[in-house]
């Protein structure tokens, strides 16, 4: 069996499962974000009297943080009342950050667990060796009542990535390149395992980027085999690694598909409007005017991403006709960026910082774009209207590319601007 199959088998109380099989599993952690008041409403409509285990439920207010409308404020109010009524332990309120960042920071994510959340990018947690997947409001309400949910065991695709990345080429460039080659339907209701020397040499932040965007290929979940880098991160977040049972894939396991990528000569990549798999080398769109740059989201708002912006922009000024919005993925990230001097230097360069959260990634607030505007963003989707007007144009890029674009006011190759890094 694959490690992911072993996770499902364990949580289903079975010795073995196979791809295509339907199993009912006990869930280790259920997370609800503030887009989904419907979870609470469905819970009540189903006759729910109490949450199955208040210790294993998480609410995160990240998509509308702080609340930009009366409606979102009312949703937050109703959710808080539900949380307090049921004694739910984990509430990450508007001052905390993005769900996929704050849960690992809080030590709630670990290898071998089954994590279900009302967010498609829950695949991110495969970076920790967890089975993380997104579901809708009704399914999550069922979990709140019973602690269980049915799953179809997915086939597993192996993506092996090898080669040393050139300076200025980041994990975001790698996953964009893969998306461009495989497309958005390559892994529909399948799982993706990332492996290879490139992956082994990535830090946790980089691995999270790969797993995060696996859902853009349709993946139900993702996986990177935990190693010393994983365990060191978990230990730093208070996880007792001595008690972990880390599953491993059997040597004779047969993957449904295997893809190999050599990224030694990869250049910075950009997904151009209006699809995440519409990927070209940055040189192909060099010179395109840029109205706004956004560095943030569950894909690109970690400390390493802000550090790239700092290294490229410190002591300089962004283009006078370009806005730079930076939103840290969490309060911890924000505080560390302040401590290291990144925030002051980037504000001096012309950046605007907002409270940790999703921000304009979903087109709700804190930097939406107008008709006809071009935005270069470190986030994960670029379909029309994703970040504001349906007449705006969104280019997905790495934080290095994004920062260089803010400096020049046009799409540029960041390799030309990293001599100080």
mmCIF file of C-alpha atoms in Angstrom:
data_model
loop_
_atom_site.group_PDB
_atom_site.id
_atom_site.type_symbol
_atom_site.label_atom_id
_atom_site.label_comp_id
_atom_site.label_asym_id
_atom_site.label_seq_id
_atom_site.Cartn_x
_atom_site.Cartn_y
_atom_site.Cartn_z
ATOM 1 C CA UNK A 1 0.000 0.000 0.000
ATOM 2 C CA UNK A 2 0.915 3.629 -0.406
ATOM 3 C CA UNK A 3 1.409 5.670 2.754
ATOM 4 C CA UNK A 4 -1.814 7.545 1.971
ATOM 5 C CA UNK A 5 -3.694 4.255 1.685
ATOM 6 C CA UNK A 6 -2.255 3.197 5.033
ATOM 7 C CA UNK A 7 -3.584 6.412 6.574
ATOM 8 C CA UNK A 8 -7.086 5.737 5.264
ATOM 9 C CA UNK A 9 -6.923 2.054 6.254
ATOM 10 C CA UNK A 10 -5.931 2.938 9.813
ATOM 11 C CA UNK A 11 -8.691 5.504 10.139
ATOM 12 C CA UNK A 12 -11.219 3.096 8.667
ATOM 13 C CA UNK A 13 -10.195 0.320 11.062
ATOM 14 C CA UNK A 14 -9.097 -1.918 8.192
ATOM 15 C CA UNK A 15 -5.908 -3.835 7.512
ATOM 16 C CA UNK A 16 -5.856 -2.890 3.863
ATOM 17 C CA UNK A 17 -7.558 -0.644 1.317
ATOM 18 C CA UNK A 18 -7.129 -0.224 -2.426
ATOM 19 C CA UNK A 19 -7.758 2.501 -4.986
ATOM 20 C CA UNK A 20 -11.420 2.936 -5.826
ATOM 21 C CA UNK A 21 -12.666 1.440 -2.567
ATOM 22 C CA UNK A 22 -15.184 3.436 -0.508
ATOM 23 C CA UNK A 23 -14.306 3.601 3.192
ATOM 24 C CA UNK A 24 -15.694 5.412 6.224
ATOM 25 C CA UNK A 25 -12.931 6.986 8.282
ATOM 26 C CA UNK A 26 -12.581 8.652 11.649
ATOM 27 C CA UNK A 27 -11.241 12.191 11.228
ATOM 28 C CA UNK A 28 -8.389 13.571 13.343
ATOM 29 C CA UNK A 29 -9.024 17.266 12.718
ATOM 30 C CA UNK A 30 -11.886 19.188 11.094
ATOM 31 C CA UNK A 31 -11.394 22.827 10.105
ATOM 32 C CA UNK A 32 -14.009 25.399 9.099
ATOM 33 C CA UNK A 33 -13.099 28.749 7.578
ATOM 34 C CA UNK A 34 -15.234 31.876 7.625
ATOM 35 C CA UNK A 35 -16.608 31.366 4.117
ATOM 36 C CA UNK A 36 -18.733 28.520 5.444
ATOM 37 C CA UNK A 37 -21.381 29.596 7.919
ATOM 38 C CA UNK A 38 -23.392 26.954 6.058
ATOM 39 C CA UNK A 39 -21.514 24.337 8.099
ATOM 40 C CA UNK A 40 -23.151 25.667 11.263
ATOM 41 C CA UNK A 41 -26.523 25.954 9.565
ATOM 42 C CA UNK A 42 -26.316 22.401 8.187
ATOM 43 C CA UNK A 43 -25.251 21.117 11.606
ATOM 44 C CA UNK A 44 -28.418 22.602 13.088
ATOM 45 C CA UNK A 45 -30.625 21.442 10.206
ATOM 46 C CA UNK A 46 -29.363 17.878 10.707
ATOM 47 C CA UNK A 47 -30.373 18.036 14.350
ATOM 48 C CA UNK A 48 -26.864 18.255 15.710
ATOM 49 C CA UNK A 49 -26.872 18.627 19.489
ATOM 50 C CA UNK A 50 -23.163 18.610 20.260
ATOM 51 C CA UNK A 51 -19.864 18.502 18.415
ATOM 52 C CA UNK A 52 -18.355 15.009 18.455
ATOM 53 C CA UNK A 53 -15.023 16.196 19.882
ATOM 54 C CA UNK A 54 -14.445 19.923 20.594
ATOM 55 C CA UNK A 55 -10.692 19.238 20.857
ATOM 56 C CA UNK A 56 -10.548 18.152 17.205
ATOM 57 C CA UNK A 57 -12.418 21.068 15.635
ATOM 58 C CA UNK A 58 -10.797 24.254 14.342
ATOM 59 C CA UNK A 59 -12.408 27.486 13.150
ATOM 60 C CA UNK A 60 -10.256 29.991 11.257
ATOM 61 C CA UNK A 61 -11.370 33.478 10.280
ATOM 62 C CA UNK A 62 -9.028 34.213 7.377
ATOM 63 C CA UNK A 63 -10.946 34.938 4.169
ATOM 64 C CA UNK A 64 -12.716 37.998 5.570
ATOM 65 C CA UNK A 65 -10.258 39.211 8.191
ATOM 66 C CA UNK A 66 -10.917 41.795 9.464
ATOM 67 C CA UNK A 67 -14.570 41.676 8.363
ATOM 68 C CA UNK A 68 -15.030 44.028 5.359
ATOM 69 C CA UNK A 69 -18.841 43.915 5.249
ATOM 70 C CA UNK A 70 -21.786 43.713 7.636
ATOM 71 C CA UNK A 71 -22.596 40.287 6.195
ATOM 72 C CA UNK A 72 -19.119 38.860 6.908
ATOM 73 C CA UNK A 73 -19.132 40.427 10.385
ATOM 74 C CA UNK A 74 -22.503 38.777 11.045
ATOM 75 C CA UNK A 75 -21.128 35.424 9.868
ATOM 76 C CA UNK A 76 -18.178 35.777 12.240
ATOM 77 C CA UNK A 77 -20.571 36.603 15.089
ATOM 78 C CA UNK A 78 -22.724 33.536 14.422
ATOM 79 C CA UNK A 79 -19.654 31.298 14.205
ATOM 80 C CA UNK A 80 -18.190 32.626 17.456
ATOM 81 C CA UNK A 81 -21.488 31.944 19.223
ATOM 82 C CA UNK A 82 -21.436 28.364 17.889
ATOM 83 C CA UNK A 83 -17.817 27.913 18.995
ATOM 84 C CA UNK A 84 -18.505 29.186 22.510
ATOM 85 C CA UNK A 85 -21.715 27.149 22.828
ATOM 86 C CA UNK A 86 -19.975 23.886 21.952
ATOM 87 C CA UNK A 87 -16.723 24.504 23.827
ATOM 88 C CA UNK A 88 -14.616 24.270 20.685
ATOM 89 C CA UNK A 89 -10.981 24.651 21.681
ATOM 90 C CA UNK A 90 -9.356 26.104 18.583
ATOM 91 C CA UNK A 91 -10.522 29.483 17.290
ATOM 92 C CA UNK A 92 -8.056 31.384 15.133
ATOM 93 C CA UNK A 93 -9.748 34.761 14.981
ATOM 94 C CA UNK A 94 -9.173 37.708 12.632
ATOM 95 C CA UNK A 95 -5.795 38.515 14.198
ATOM 96 C CA UNK A 96 -4.196 35.169 13.381
ATOM 97 C CA UNK A 97 -3.787 34.297 9.689
ATOM 98 C CA UNK A 98 -4.483 31.775 6.952
ATOM 99 C CA UNK A 99 -5.764 28.349 8.006
ATOM 100 C CA UNK A 100 -3.085 26.353 6.170
ATOM 101 C CA UNK A 101 -0.363 28.361 7.889
ATOM 102 C CA UNK A 102 -1.716 28.717 11.406
ATOM 103 C CA UNK A 103 -2.666 25.061 11.933
ATOM 104 C CA UNK A 104 0.887 23.737 11.353
ATOM 105 C CA UNK A 105 2.308 26.624 13.387
ATOM 106 C CA UNK A 106 0.054 25.589 16.267
ATOM 107 C CA UNK A 107 1.333 22.014 16.112
ATOM 108 C CA UNK A 108 -2.022 20.635 14.968
ATOM 109 C CA UNK A 109 -0.715 18.932 11.815
ATOM 110 C CA UNK A 110 1.451 15.814 11.815
ATOM 111 C CA UNK A 111 2.321 12.753 9.703
ATOM 112 C CA UNK A 112 -0.282 10.034 9.374
ATOM 113 C CA UNK A 113 -3.260 12.174 10.354
ATOM 114 C CA UNK A 114 -6.529 12.660 8.471
ATOM 115 C CA UNK A 115 -7.320 16.369 8.198
ATOM 116 C CA UNK A 116 -10.510 17.612 6.516
ATOM 117 C CA UNK A 117 -11.339 21.276 5.935
ATOM 118 C CA UNK A 118 -13.710 23.541 4.030
ATOM 119 C CA UNK A 119 -10.954 24.703 1.721
ATOM 120 C CA UNK A 120 -9.685 23.111 -1.473
ATOM 121 C CA UNK A 121 -6.073 23.965 -0.667
ATOM 122 C CA UNK A 122 -6.077 21.605 2.311
ATOM 123 C CA UNK A 123 -3.805 19.503 0.096
ATOM 124 C CA UNK A 124 -1.090 21.801 1.524
ATOM 125 C CA UNK A 125 -0.769 19.536 4.559
ATOM 126 C CA UNK A 126 0.660 16.713 2.488
ATOM 127 C CA UNK A 127 3.917 18.585 3.084
ATOM 128 C CA UNK A 128 3.782 17.178 6.632
ATOM 129 C CA UNK A 129 2.880 13.635 5.617
ATOM 130 C CA UNK A 130 -0.808 14.146 6.438
ATOM 131 C CA UNK A 131 -3.829 13.126 4.366
ATOM 132 C CA UNK A 132 -5.338 16.596 3.941
ATOM 133 C CA UNK A 133 -8.383 17.208 1.778
ATOM 134 C CA UNK A 134 -11.112 19.763 1.260
ATOM 135 C CA UNK A 135 -14.864 19.162 1.460
ATOM 136 C CA UNK A 136 -18.088 21.142 1.274
ATOM 137 C CA UNK A 137 -20.225 22.488 4.090
ATOM 138 C CA UNK A 138 -22.601 19.522 4.369
ATOM 139 C CA UNK A 139 -19.780 16.986 4.596
ATOM 140 C CA UNK A 140 -18.045 19.056 7.257
ATOM 141 C CA UNK A 141 -21.282 19.329 9.240
ATOM 142 C CA UNK A 142 -21.530 15.522 9.145
ATOM 143 C CA UNK A 143 -18.027 15.316 10.602
ATOM 144 C CA UNK A 144 -18.912 17.775 13.377
ATOM 145 C CA UNK A 145 -21.762 15.465 14.397
ATOM 146 C CA UNK A 146 -20.179 12.039 13.913
ATOM 147 C CA UNK A 147 -16.417 12.522 13.609
ATOM 148 C CA UNK A 148 -16.504 10.422 10.450
ATOM 149 C CA UNK A 149 -16.795 10.784 6.674
ATOM 150 C CA UNK A 150 -16.684 8.494 3.660
ATOM 151 C CA UNK A 151 -13.777 8.607 1.218
ATOM 152 C CA UNK A 152 -12.989 6.959 -2.065
ATOM 153 C CA UNK A 153 -9.416 5.732 -1.904
ATOM 154 C CA UNK A 154 -7.562 7.694 -4.606
ATOM 155 C CA UNK A 155 -5.074 6.405 -7.119
ATOM 156 C CA UNK A 156 -1.623 7.899 -6.541
ATOM 157 C CA UNK A 157 0.493 9.734 -9.102
ATOM 158 C CA UNK A 158 4.220 10.048 -8.464
ATOM 159 C CA UNK A 159 5.944 13.251 -9.574
ATOM 160 C CA UNK A 160 9.706 13.018 -9.250
ATOM 161 C CA UNK A 161 11.607 16.306 -9.398
ATOM 162 C CA UNK A 162 15.385 16.394 -9.683
ATOM 163 C CA UNK A 163 18.042 19.031 -10.271
ATOM 164 C CA UNK A 164 19.443 22.028 -8.427
ATOM 165 C CA UNK A 165 17.390 25.188 -8.928
ATOM 166 C CA UNK A 166 19.156 28.228 -10.329
ATOM 167 C CA UNK A 167 19.292 31.389 -8.176
ATOM 168 C CA UNK A 168 15.966 33.189 -8.432
ATOM 169 C CA UNK A 169 14.053 30.034 -9.419
ATOM 170 C CA UNK A 170 11.775 29.001 -6.570
ATOM 171 C CA UNK A 171 9.368 26.166 -5.686
ATOM 172 C CA UNK A 172 6.505 28.261 -7.101
ATOM 173 C CA UNK A 173 8.263 28.226 -10.479
ATOM 174 C CA UNK A 174 8.599 24.446 -10.221
ATOM 175 C CA UNK A 175 4.921 23.789 -9.571
ATOM 176 C CA UNK A 176 3.832 26.285 -12.235
ATOM 177 C CA UNK A 177 6.089 24.505 -14.717
ATOM 178 C CA UNK A 178 4.575 21.139 -13.788
ATOM 179 C CA UNK A 179 1.056 22.535 -14.077
ATOM 180 C CA UNK A 180 1.870 23.924 -17.482
ATOM 181 C CA UNK A 181 3.049 20.511 -18.655
ATOM 182 C CA UNK A 182 0.370 18.311 -17.051
ATOM 183 C CA UNK A 183 -2.680 20.597 -17.050
ATOM 184 C CA UNK A 184 -5.543 21.168 -14.634
ATOM 185 C CA UNK A 185 -7.156 17.732 -15.081
ATOM 186 C CA UNK A 186 -4.091 15.524 -14.694
ATOM 187 C CA UNK A 187 -4.983 14.325 -11.197
ATOM 188 C CA UNK A 188 -8.762 14.619 -10.826
ATOM 189 C CA UNK A 189 -9.723 12.715 -7.641
ATOM 190 C CA UNK A 190 -6.246 11.251 -7.499
ATOM 191 C CA UNK A 191 -3.409 11.853 -5.053
ATOM 192 C CA UNK A 192 -0.007 13.281 -5.941
ATOM 193 C CA UNK A 193 3.217 12.308 -4.226
ATOM 194 C CA UNK A 194 6.168 14.640 -4.760
ATOM 195 C CA UNK A 195 9.629 13.148 -4.492
ATOM 196 C CA UNK A 196 13.153 13.537 -5.886
ATOM 197 C CA UNK A 197 16.313 15.388 -4.910
ATOM 198 C CA UNK A 198 14.818 18.830 -5.550
ATOM 199 C CA UNK A 199 11.999 18.147 -3.120
ATOM 200 C CA UNK A 200 14.314 16.651 -0.507
ATOM 201 C CA UNK A 201 16.380 19.846 -0.589
ATOM 202 C CA UNK A 202 13.347 22.123 -0.147
ATOM 203 C CA UNK A 203 12.435 23.560 3.221
ATOM 204 C CA UNK A 204 8.925 23.188 4.647
ATOM 205 C CA UNK A 205 7.761 26.409 2.994
ATOM 206 C CA UNK A 206 8.743 25.169 -0.462
ATOM 207 C CA UNK A 207 7.139 21.782 0.095
ATOM 208 C CA UNK A 208 3.927 23.478 1.172
ATOM 209 C CA UNK A 209 3.870 25.366 -2.135
ATOM 210 C CA UNK A 210 4.072 22.133 -4.143
ATOM 211 C CA UNK A 211 1.355 20.419 -2.127
ATOM 212 C CA UNK A 212 -0.831 23.525 -2.026
ATOM 213 C CA UNK A 213 -1.053 23.793 -5.782
ATOM 214 C CA UNK A 214 -1.517 20.077 -6.426
ATOM 215 C CA UNK A 215 -5.234 20.772 -6.151
ATOM 216 C CA UNK A 216 -4.915 22.928 -9.276
ATOM 217 C CA UNK A 217 -4.316 19.637 -11.108
ATOM 218 C CA UNK A 218 -7.492 18.263 -9.567
ATOM 219 C CA UNK A 219 -5.771 16.281 -6.814
ATOM 220 C CA UNK A 220 -7.826 15.112 -3.850
ATOM 221 C CA UNK A 221 -4.750 15.101 -1.649
ATOM 222 C CA UNK A 222 -0.955 15.232 -1.849
ATOM 223 C CA UNK A 223 1.999 13.716 -0.057
ATOM 224 C CA UNK A 224 5.700 14.204 0.657
ATOM 225 C CA UNK A 225 7.358 11.492 2.719
ATOM 226 C CA UNK A 226 8.331 13.005 6.098
ATOM 227 C CA UNK A 227 12.064 13.276 6.748
ATOM 228 C CA UNK A 228 14.410 15.078 9.102
ATOM 229 C CA UNK A 229 13.360 18.486 7.743
ATOM 230 C CA UNK A 230 9.726 17.640 8.469
ATOM 231 C CA UNK A 231 10.406 16.323 11.943
ATOM 232 C CA UNK A 232 12.598 19.280 12.898
ATOM 233 C CA UNK A 233 9.819 21.679 11.907
ATOM 234 C CA UNK A 234 7.218 19.698 13.848
ATOM 235 C CA UNK A 235 9.459 19.582 16.904
ATOM 236 C CA UNK A 236 9.887 23.363 16.726
ATOM 237 C CA UNK A 237 6.096 23.642 16.844
ATOM 238 C CA UNK A 238 5.665 21.524 19.945
ATOM 239 C CA UNK A 239 4.810 18.188 18.332
ATOM 240 C CA UNK A 240 6.109 15.187 20.260
ATOM 241 C CA UNK A 241 7.877 13.492 17.373
ATOM 242 C CA UNK A 242 8.775 10.468 19.497
ATOM 243 C CA UNK A 243 5.110 9.469 19.573
ATOM 244 C CA UNK A 244 4.526 9.794 15.830
ATOM 245 C CA UNK A 245 3.717 6.797 13.665
ATOM 246 C CA UNK A 246 5.007 7.851 10.261
ATOM 247 C CA UNK A 247 3.586 5.685 7.458
ATOM 248 C CA UNK A 248 5.815 4.644 4.561
ATOM 249 C CA UNK A 249 4.922 3.399 1.121
ATOM 250 C CA UNK A 250 5.605 -0.269 0.433
ATOM 251 C CA UNK A 251 8.586 -0.833 -1.924
ATOM 252 C CA UNK A 252 6.461 -2.772 -4.418
ATOM 253 C CA UNK A 253 3.687 -0.180 -4.650
ATOM 254 C CA UNK A 254 2.562 0.505 -8.230
ATOM 255 C CA UNK A 255 1.705 4.132 -8.980
ATOM 256 C CA UNK A 256 -1.072 4.884 -11.462
ATOM 257 C CA UNK A 257 1.304 7.248 -13.305
ATOM 258 C CA UNK A 258 4.865 8.466 -12.876
ATOM 259 C CA UNK A 259 6.220 11.779 -14.176
ATOM 260 C CA UNK A 260 9.839 12.914 -14.074
ATOM 261 C CA UNK A 261 11.008 16.512 -14.201
ATOM 262 C CA UNK A 262 14.571 17.831 -14.372
ATOM 263 C CA UNK A 263 14.499 21.458 -13.205
ATOM 264 C CA UNK A 264 18.235 22.183 -13.414
ATOM 265 C CA UNK A 265 17.743 24.609 -16.298
ATOM 266 C CA UNK A 266 14.295 25.875 -15.333
ATOM 267 C CA UNK A 267 13.790 29.625 -15.623
ATOM 268 C CA UNK A 268 11.263 31.734 -13.679
ATOM 269 C CA UNK A 269 7.721 30.870 -14.764
ATOM 270 C CA UNK A 270 4.451 32.804 -14.984
ATOM 271 C CA UNK A 271 0.864 31.584 -15.352
ATOM 272 C CA UNK A 272 -0.801 34.114 -17.642
ATOM 273 C CA UNK A 273 -4.522 34.954 -17.802
ATOM 274 C CA UNK A 274 -6.835 33.221 -17.383
ATOM 275 C CA UNK A 275 -5.780 29.715 -16.338
ATOM 276 C CA UNK A 276 -3.278 28.338 -13.849
ATOM 277 C CA UNK A 277 -1.935 25.903 -16.455
ATOM 278 C CA UNK A 278 -1.405 28.636 -19.057
ATOM 279 C CA UNK A 279 2.265 28.792 -18.105
ATOM 280 C CA UNK A 280 5.159 30.426 -19.949
ATOM 281 C CA UNK A 281 8.714 31.467 -19.063
ATOM 282 C CA UNK A 282 8.707 34.985 -17.659
ATOM 283 C CA UNK A 283 10.705 36.155 -20.694
ATOM 284 C CA UNK A 284 7.665 35.465 -22.904
ATOM 285 C CA UNK A 285 5.667 38.253 -21.238
ATOM 286 C CA UNK A 286 8.539 40.522 -20.235
ATOM 287 C CA UNK A 287 7.601 44.182 -20.446
ATOM 288 C CA UNK A 288 3.907 43.748 -19.635
ATOM 289 C CA UNK A 289 2.688 46.716 -17.577
ATOM 290 C CA UNK A 290 1.886 45.907 -13.918
ATOM 291 C CA UNK A 291 -0.585 47.943 -11.835
ATOM 292 C CA UNK A 292 -0.440 45.898 -8.654
ATOM 293 C CA UNK A 293 1.721 43.225 -7.075
ATOM 294 C CA UNK A 294 0.377 41.009 -4.302
ATOM 295 C CA UNK A 295 2.690 38.972 -2.075
ATOM 296 C CA UNK A 296 0.633 36.785 0.237
ATOM 297 C CA UNK A 297 -1.924 33.946 0.463
ATOM 298 C CA UNK A 298 -1.566 30.311 1.572
ATOM 299 C CA UNK A 299 0.790 29.860 -1.383
ATOM 300 C CA UNK A 300 3.061 32.870 -1.077
ATOM 301 C CA UNK A 301 2.772 34.704 2.236
ATOM 302 C CA UNK A 302 5.344 32.931 4.381
ATOM 303 C CA UNK A 303 8.492 34.458 5.839
ATOM 304 C CA UNK A 304 10.677 33.207 2.981
ATOM 305 C CA UNK A 305 8.400 34.975 0.488
ATOM 306 C CA UNK A 306 8.591 38.278 2.327
ATOM 307 C CA UNK A 307 12.353 37.804 2.610
ATOM 308 C CA UNK A 308 12.608 37.603 -1.189
ATOM 309 C CA UNK A 309 10.768 40.908 -1.470
ATOM 310 C CA UNK A 310 13.066 42.432 1.131
ATOM 311 C CA UNK A 311 16.224 41.252 -0.601
ATOM 312 C CA UNK A 312 15.152 42.680 -3.945
ATOM 313 C CA UNK A 313 13.590 45.940 -2.704
ATOM 314 C CA UNK A 314 15.604 47.009 0.348
ATOM 315 C CA UNK A 315 17.004 50.504 -0.101
ATOM 316 C CA UNK A 316 14.979 51.002 -3.289
ATOM 317 C CA UNK A 317 11.554 52.328 -4.280
ATOM 318 C CA UNK A 318 8.820 50.494 -6.129
ATOM 319 C CA UNK A 319 7.654 51.933 -9.430
ATOM 320 C CA UNK A 320 5.522 55.048 -8.887
ATOM 321 C CA UNK A 321 2.689 53.618 -10.985
ATOM 322 C CA UNK A 322 2.639 50.212 -9.292
ATOM 323 C CA UNK A 323 1.104 49.227 -5.958
ATOM 324 C CA UNK A 324 2.670 46.554 -3.761
ATOM 325 C CA UNK A 325 0.374 44.825 -1.258
ATOM 326 C CA UNK A 326 1.979 42.402 1.200
ATOM 327 C CA UNK A 327 -0.126 40.280 3.549
ATOM 328 C CA UNK A 328 1.716 37.844 5.839
ATOM 329 C CA UNK A 329 0.226 34.360 6.036
ATOM 330 C CA UNK A 330 0.112 34.510 9.836
ATOM 331 C CA UNK A 331 0.731 36.655 12.880
ATOM 332 C CA UNK A 332 3.884 34.657 13.609
ATOM 333 C CA UNK A 333 5.186 35.390 10.109
ATOM 334 C CA UNK A 334 4.324 39.078 10.505
ATOM 335 C CA UNK A 335 6.076 39.378 13.873
ATOM 336 C CA UNK A 336 9.207 37.643 12.625
ATOM 337 C CA UNK A 337 9.290 39.842 9.508
ATOM 338 C CA UNK A 338 9.049 42.881 11.765
ATOM 339 C CA UNK A 339 11.804 41.578 14.042
ATOM 340 C CA UNK A 340 14.138 40.979 11.097
ATOM 341 C CA UNK A 341 13.558 44.471 9.708
ATOM 342 C CA UNK A 342 11.791 43.289 6.562
ATOM 343 C CA UNK A 343 8.580 45.195 7.202
ATOM 344 C CA UNK A 344 10.164 48.594 7.805
ATOM 345 C CA UNK A 345 12.401 48.253 4.748
ATOM 346 C CA UNK A 346 9.504 47.215 2.519
ATOM 347 C CA UNK A 347 7.270 50.017 3.788
ATOM 348 C CA UNK A 348 10.117 52.422 3.033
ATOM 349 C CA UNK A 349 10.206 50.915 -0.464
ATOM 350 C CA UNK A 350 6.507 51.713 -0.920
ATOM 351 C CA UNK A 351 4.750 48.510 0.136
ATOM 352 C CA UNK A 352 1.379 48.422 1.877
ATOM 353 C CA UNK A 353 0.977 45.802 4.613
ATOM 354 C CA UNK A 354 -2.388 44.458 5.759
ATOM 355 C CA UNK A 355 -3.519 42.121 8.539
ATOM 356 C CA UNK A 356 -2.624 38.425 8.199
ATOM 357 C CA UNK A 357 -5.202 36.515 6.185
ATOM 358 C CA UNK A 358 -6.220 35.708 2.637
ATOM 359 C CA UNK A 359 -6.706 39.335 1.590
ATOM 360 C CA UNK A 360 -7.355 39.983 -2.114
ATOM 361 C CA UNK A 361 -6.594 36.362 -3.099
ATOM 362 C CA UNK A 362 -10.333 35.654 -3.248
ATOM 363 C CA UNK A 363 -11.303 39.085 -4.550
ATOM 364 C CA UNK A 364 -13.038 40.233 -1.357
ATOM 365 C CA UNK A 365 -10.958 43.017 0.188
ATOM 366 C CA UNK A 366 -7.528 44.448 1.067
ATOM 367 C CA UNK A 367 -6.432 45.091 -2.526
ATOM 368 C CA UNK A 368 -8.892 44.039 -5.221
ATOM 369 C CA UNK A 369 -8.129 45.155 -8.767
ATOM 370 C CA UNK A 370 -10.148 47.374 -11.106
ATOM 371 C CA UNK A 371 -11.265 46.707 -14.700
ATOM 372 C CA UNK A 372 -8.305 46.698 -17.060
ATOM 373 C CA UNK A 373 -5.690 46.409 -14.307
ATOM 374 C CA UNK A 374 -2.874 43.862 -14.286
ATOM 375 C CA UNK A 375 -1.856 42.123 -11.069
ATOM 376 C CA UNK A 376 1.183 39.908 -10.529
ATOM 377 C CA UNK A 377 0.511 37.710 -7.520
ATOM 378 C CA UNK A 378 2.094 34.928 -5.484
ATOM 379 C CA UNK A 379 -1.328 33.344 -4.934
ATOM 380 C CA UNK A 380 -2.682 30.254 -6.657
ATOM 381 C CA UNK A 381 -5.534 31.061 -9.070
ATOM 382 C CA UNK A 382 -5.940 33.523 -11.906
ATOM 383 C CA UNK A 383 -9.358 32.970 -13.448
ATOM 384 C CA UNK A 384 -11.449 36.098 -14.267
ATOM 385 C CA UNK A 385 -12.718 37.865 -11.156
ATOM 386 C CA UNK A 386 -10.520 35.943 -8.744
ATOM 387 C CA UNK A 387 -8.940 39.139 -7.382
ATOM 388 C CA UNK A 388 -11.600 41.700 -8.200
ATOM 389 C CA UNK A 389 -12.924 42.806 -11.570
ATOM 390 C CA UNK A 390 -13.604 40.128 -14.184
ATOM 391 C CA UNK A 391 -11.939 42.544 -16.597
ATOM 392 C CA UNK A 392 -8.686 42.497 -14.665
ATOM 393 C CA UNK A 393 -5.733 40.288 -15.619
ATOM 394 C CA UNK A 394 -3.908 38.096 -13.107
ATOM 395 C CA UNK A 395 -0.402 36.667 -13.546
ATOM 396 C CA UNK A 396 0.760 34.014 -11.072
ATOM 397 C CA UNK A 397 4.445 34.145 -10.179
ATOM 398 C CA UNK A 398 7.011 33.460 -7.485
ATOM 399 C CA UNK A 399 7.730 36.063 -4.769
ATOM 400 C CA UNK A 400 11.056 36.858 -6.432
ATOM 401 C CA UNK A 401 9.353 37.598 -9.750
ATOM 402 C CA UNK A 402 6.589 39.548 -8.003
ATOM 403 C CA UNK A 403 9.033 41.748 -6.097
ATOM 404 C CA UNK A 404 11.064 42.487 -9.219
ATOM 405 C CA UNK A 405 7.876 43.425 -11.064
ATOM 406 C CA UNK A 406 6.952 45.858 -8.285
ATOM 407 C CA UNK A 407 10.366 47.471 -8.571
ATOM 408 C CA UNK A 408 10.203 48.003 -12.320
ATOM 409 C CA UNK A 409 6.457 48.372 -12.883
ATOM 410 C CA UNK A 410 6.566 45.761 -15.605
ATOM 411 C CA UNK A 411 6.933 42.004 -15.772
ATOM 412 C CA UNK A 412 10.656 41.247 -15.610
ATOM 413 C CA UNK A 413 12.969 38.326 -15.028
ATOM 414 C CA UNK A 414 13.940 38.379 -11.322
ATOM 415 C CA UNK A 415 17.323 36.820 -12.118
ATOM 416 C CA UNK A 416 18.396 40.307 -13.203
ATOM 417 C CA UNK A 417 17.655 41.751 -9.753
ATOM 418 C CA UNK A 418 18.995 39.248 -7.241
ATOM 419 C CA UNK A 419 22.678 40.048 -7.222
ATOM 420 C CA UNK A 420 22.377 41.149 -3.581
ATOM 421 C CA UNK A 421 20.524 38.040 -2.392
#
